[in-house]
Coordinates of C-alpha atoms in Angstrom, one line a residue:
X1 CA -112.7 53.7 -121.7
X2 CA -115.1 51.7 -119.7
X3 CA -115.0 54.0 -116.7
X4 CA -117.9 55.6 -114.8
X5 CA -118.9 59.3 -115.4
X6 CA -117.9 61.9 -112.8
X7 CA -118.1 65.7 -112.6
X8 CA -115.2 67.7 -113.9
X9 CA -114.4 71.4 -113.2
X10 CA -112.6 73.5 -115.9
X11 CA -110.6 76.5 -114.7
X12 CA -108.9 78.1 -117.6
X13 CA -107.4 77.6 -121.1
X14 CA -103.7 76.6 -121.3
X15 CA -101.1 76.2 -124.0
X16 CA -98.8 73.2 -124.2
X17 CA -96.2 71.6 -126.4
X18 CA -97.3 68.6 -128.5
X19 CA -94.5 67.1 -130.6
X20 CA -93.0 70.2 -132.4
X21 CA -96.2 72.4 -132.2
X22 CA -98.0 74.4 -129.6
X23 CA -101.6 73.4 -128.9
X24 CA -104.4 74.6 -126.6
X25 CA -106.4 72.8 -124.0
X26 CA -108.5 73.3 -120.9
X27 CA -107.0 72.9 -117.4
X28 CA -109.3 70.8 -115.2
X29 CA -109.3 69.0 -111.8
X30 CA -108.9 65.6 -113.4
X31 CA -107.4 63.2 -110.8
X32 CA -103.9 62.0 -111.0
X33 CA -103.5 59.8 -114.0
X34 CA -101.9 56.4 -114.4
X35 CA -99.0 55.7 -116.8
X36 CA -99.9 55.3 -120.5
X37 CA -100.0 51.8 -121.9
X38 CA -98.3 50.6 -125.1
X39 CA -101.5 50.7 -127.1
X40 CA -102.6 54.2 -126.1
X41 CA -100.3 57.2 -126.2
X42 CA -102.1 59.1 -123.5
X43 CA -103.2 57.9 -120.0
X44 CA -106.9 57.9 -119.2
X45 CA -108.4 59.4 -122.4
X46 CA -112.1 60.2 -122.1
X47 CA -115.0 62.2 -123.3
X48 CA -116.1 65.5 -121.6
X49 CA -119.5 67.1 -122.3
X50 CA -121.2 70.2 -121.0
X51 CA -124.3 68.2 -120.1
X52 CA -125.6 64.7 -119.6
X53 CA -125.3 62.7 -122.8
X54 CA -126.1 59.0 -123.4
X55 CA -122.7 57.3 -124.0
X56 CA -122.3 53.8 -125.3
X57 CA -118.9 52.9 -123.8
X58 CA -116.2 51.0 -125.6
X59 CA -114.9 47.9 -123.6
X60 CA -111.7 46.0 -124.1
X61 CA -111.9 42.4 -125.3
X62 CA -109.2 40.0 -124.1
X63 CA -107.3 39.0 -127.3
X64 CA -107.1 35.4 -125.9
X65 CA -110.9 35.1 -125.5
X66 CA -113.3 33.2 -127.8
X67 CA -114.7 36.5 -129.0
X68 CA -111.3 37.7 -130.3
X69 CA -110.6 34.3 -131.9
X70 CA -113.9 34.5 -133.8
X71 CA -112.9 38.0 -135.1
X72 CA -109.5 36.6 -136.1
X73 CA -111.1 33.6 -137.9
X74 CA -113.4 35.9 -139.8
X75 CA -110.7 38.5 -140.6
X76 CA -107.7 36.3 -141.5
X77 CA -108.4 36.1 -145.2
X78 CA -109.1 39.8 -145.4
X79 CA -105.8 40.6 -143.6
X80 CA -103.8 38.3 -146.0
X81 CA -105.3 39.9 -149.1
X82 CA -104.6 43.4 -147.7
X83 CA -101.0 42.5 -147.1
X84 CA -100.7 41.1 -150.6
X85 CA -102.1 44.3 -152.1
X86 CA -99.8 46.5 -150.0
X87 CA -96.7 44.5 -151.0
X88 CA -97.7 44.6 -154.7
X89 CA -97.9 48.4 -154.4
X90 CA -94.5 48.6 -152.9
X91 CA -92.9 46.5 -155.6
X92 CA -94.6 48.7 -158.3
X93 CA -93.3 51.8 -156.7
X94 CA -89.7 50.6 -156.8
X95 CA -90.1 48.9 -160.2
X96 CA -89.4 45.5 -158.8
X97 CA -90.9 42.1 -159.3
X98 CA -91.9 39.7 -156.6
X99 CA -88.8 37.8 -155.3
X100 CA -86.4 40.5 -156.6
X101 CA -83.5 41.4 -154.5
X102 CA -84.7 44.2 -152.2
X103 CA -83.0 47.6 -152.3
X104 CA -81.7 49.4 -149.2
X105 CA -84.5 50.7 -147.0
X106 CA -87.1 48.4 -148.5
X107 CA -88.4 46.0 -145.9
X108 CA -90.8 43.4 -147.4
X109 CA -91.4 39.8 -146.3
X110 CA -91.0 37.1 -148.9
X111 CA -93.8 34.9 -150.2
X112 CA -92.7 31.9 -148.1
X113 CA -92.4 34.1 -145.0
X114 CA -95.9 35.5 -145.5
X115 CA -97.3 32.0 -145.8
X116 CA -95.8 30.8 -142.6
X117 CA -96.3 34.0 -140.5
X118 CA -99.0 34.0 -137.8
X119 CA -101.5 36.8 -137.6
X120 CA -102.0 38.1 -134.1
X121 CA -104.7 40.5 -132.8
X122 CA -103.0 43.0 -130.6
X123 CA -106.0 45.2 -129.7
X124 CA -109.7 44.6 -129.8
X125 CA -112.5 46.9 -128.3
X126 CA -116.2 46.7 -128.7
X127 CA -119.2 48.9 -128.1
X128 CA -120.9 47.9 -124.8
X129 CA -124.3 47.8 -126.4
X130 CA -125.6 47.6 -130.0
X131 CA -125.4 50.7 -132.3
X132 CA -128.3 50.6 -134.7
X133 CA -128.6 46.9 -134.1
X134 CA -124.9 46.1 -134.4
X135 CA -122.0 45.7 -132.1
X136 CA -119.1 47.8 -133.4
X137 CA -115.5 46.5 -133.0
X138 CA -112.2 48.4 -133.5
X139 CA -109.3 46.0 -134.1
X140 CA -105.5 46.1 -134.5
X141 CA -103.5 43.1 -135.7
X142 CA -100.0 42.3 -136.9
X143 CA -97.7 39.8 -138.6
X144 CA -94.1 40.1 -137.4
X145 CA -91.1 38.9 -139.4
X146 CA -87.6 38.4 -138.1
X147 CA -88.1 40.5 -134.9
X148 CA -84.6 39.9 -133.8
X149 CA -83.3 41.9 -136.8
X150 CA -86.0 44.6 -136.8
X151 CA -87.5 42.9 -139.9
X152 CA -90.7 43.5 -141.8
X153 CA -93.9 44.1 -139.9
X154 CA -97.4 44.1 -141.4
X155 CA -100.0 46.0 -139.4
X156 CA -103.7 45.9 -139.8
X157 CA -106.4 48.0 -138.3
X158 CA -110.0 49.0 -138.8
X159 CA -113.7 48.5 -137.9
X160 CA -115.9 45.4 -137.9
X161 CA -119.7 45.2 -137.3
X162 CA -121.6 42.2 -135.9
X163 CA -125.4 42.2 -136.6
X164 CA -128.2 40.6 -134.6
X165 CA -127.6 37.3 -136.5
X166 CA -124.0 37.2 -135.3
X167 CA -122.8 37.9 -138.9
X168 CA -119.5 39.8 -139.1
X169 CA -118.7 42.4 -141.7
X170 CA -115.8 44.8 -142.3
X171 CA -116.8 48.5 -142.1
X172 CA -113.2 49.6 -142.9
X173 CA -109.9 47.9 -143.0
X174 CA -106.3 49.1 -143.6
X175 CA -102.8 47.6 -143.8
X176 CA -99.3 48.9 -143.9
X177 CA -96.1 47.0 -144.4
X178 CA -93.3 48.6 -142.4
X179 CA -90.6 47.5 -140.0
X180 CA -90.2 47.2 -136.2
X181 CA -90.5 51.0 -135.6
X182 CA -94.0 51.0 -137.2
X183 CA -93.4 54.3 -138.9
X184 CA -96.3 55.2 -141.2
X185 CA -98.9 53.2 -139.2
X186 CA -101.9 54.7 -137.5
X187 CA -103.3 53.6 -134.1
X188 CA -106.6 54.6 -132.5
X189 CA -108.3 54.6 -129.1
X190 CA -112.1 54.6 -129.5
X191 CA -113.6 56.1 -126.3
X192 CA -117.3 55.8 -126.8
X193 CA -120.4 56.4 -128.9
X194 CA -122.5 59.5 -128.2
X195 CA -126.3 59.1 -128.8
X196 CA -127.7 62.5 -129.8
X197 CA -131.2 63.1 -131.2
X198 CA -131.4 59.7 -132.8
X199 CA -127.9 59.8 -134.3
X200 CA -124.7 58.0 -133.0
X201 CA -121.2 59.5 -133.0
X202 CA -117.9 57.6 -132.2
X203 CA -115.2 59.7 -130.4
X204 CA -111.7 58.5 -131.3
X205 CA -108.2 59.5 -130.3
X206 CA -105.6 58.6 -132.9
X207 CA -101.8 58.8 -133.1
X208 CA -99.1 57.9 -135.6
X209 CA -95.4 57.9 -135.5
X210 CA -95.1 61.6 -135.0
X211 CA -98.6 63.1 -134.7
X212 CA -101.9 62.8 -132.9
X213 CA -105.5 63.8 -133.7
X214 CA -109.0 63.6 -132.3
X215 CA -112.0 62.7 -134.5
X216 CA -115.7 62.2 -134.4
X217 CA -117.2 59.6 -136.7
X218 CA -120.9 59.3 -137.4
X219 CA -122.2 55.7 -137.5
X220 CA -124.7 55.1 -140.3
X221 CA -126.4 52.1 -141.8
X222 CA -123.9 52.1 -144.6
X223 CA -120.7 52.5 -142.5
X224 CA -118.8 55.1 -140.6
X225 CA -118.2 58.7 -141.8
X226 CA -115.8 61.3 -140.4
X227 CA -117.7 64.2 -139.1
X228 CA -114.9 66.2 -137.5
X229 CA -111.1 65.9 -137.0
X230 CA -108.9 68.1 -134.9
X231 CA -105.1 67.9 -134.9
X232 CA -103.5 67.5 -131.5
X233 CA -100.0 68.3 -132.8
X234 CA -97.4 66.8 -135.1
X235 CA -93.9 67.2 -136.6

């Protein structure tokens, strides 16, 4: 993400183990890779093409910068409502009412906890240039409760667009209420937008608690639509 293009030579197909499945890939002369970071399962993910393609790169935004603070100010009410909706679903599933004594294995923050908790953006990336007149952001955010006890954890992720008038709008947004192991959540690593014959396609690597996938989304005026998704393995 954000790197310069360079030639890559592919020598042969190879099989490899991914989680509990066997997958196939291509052996190349990609240089030695750095260690993966906490927000991306694999080191140095990138886009490979068999010819020159115009790529709008995705760039990281420092979560302490003004740009990230603006995103958080815009998104805070949406995050809170998503969390309320997710918790309401959990209570309905277990036949409980708000404030009821939780059952074993049910990790849900109380109403007062939710009111006091701070929302934190943990990952923010943006298209380097505009896509159809808009900058496209991918975000991940969290609200952490009682971390010393592996308490509840609310995770948010999705896409935001900023138009030429600097107006922000959600494209897609998601939330899951889990605990410190983040099981059930999904995390993504957008790598860039390909511009092909007047259309734009976002290439994304995603992983969950025990699986990974690679997807291509088409960016349209009305939003973002999945065009292709390939599993990279799972359990």
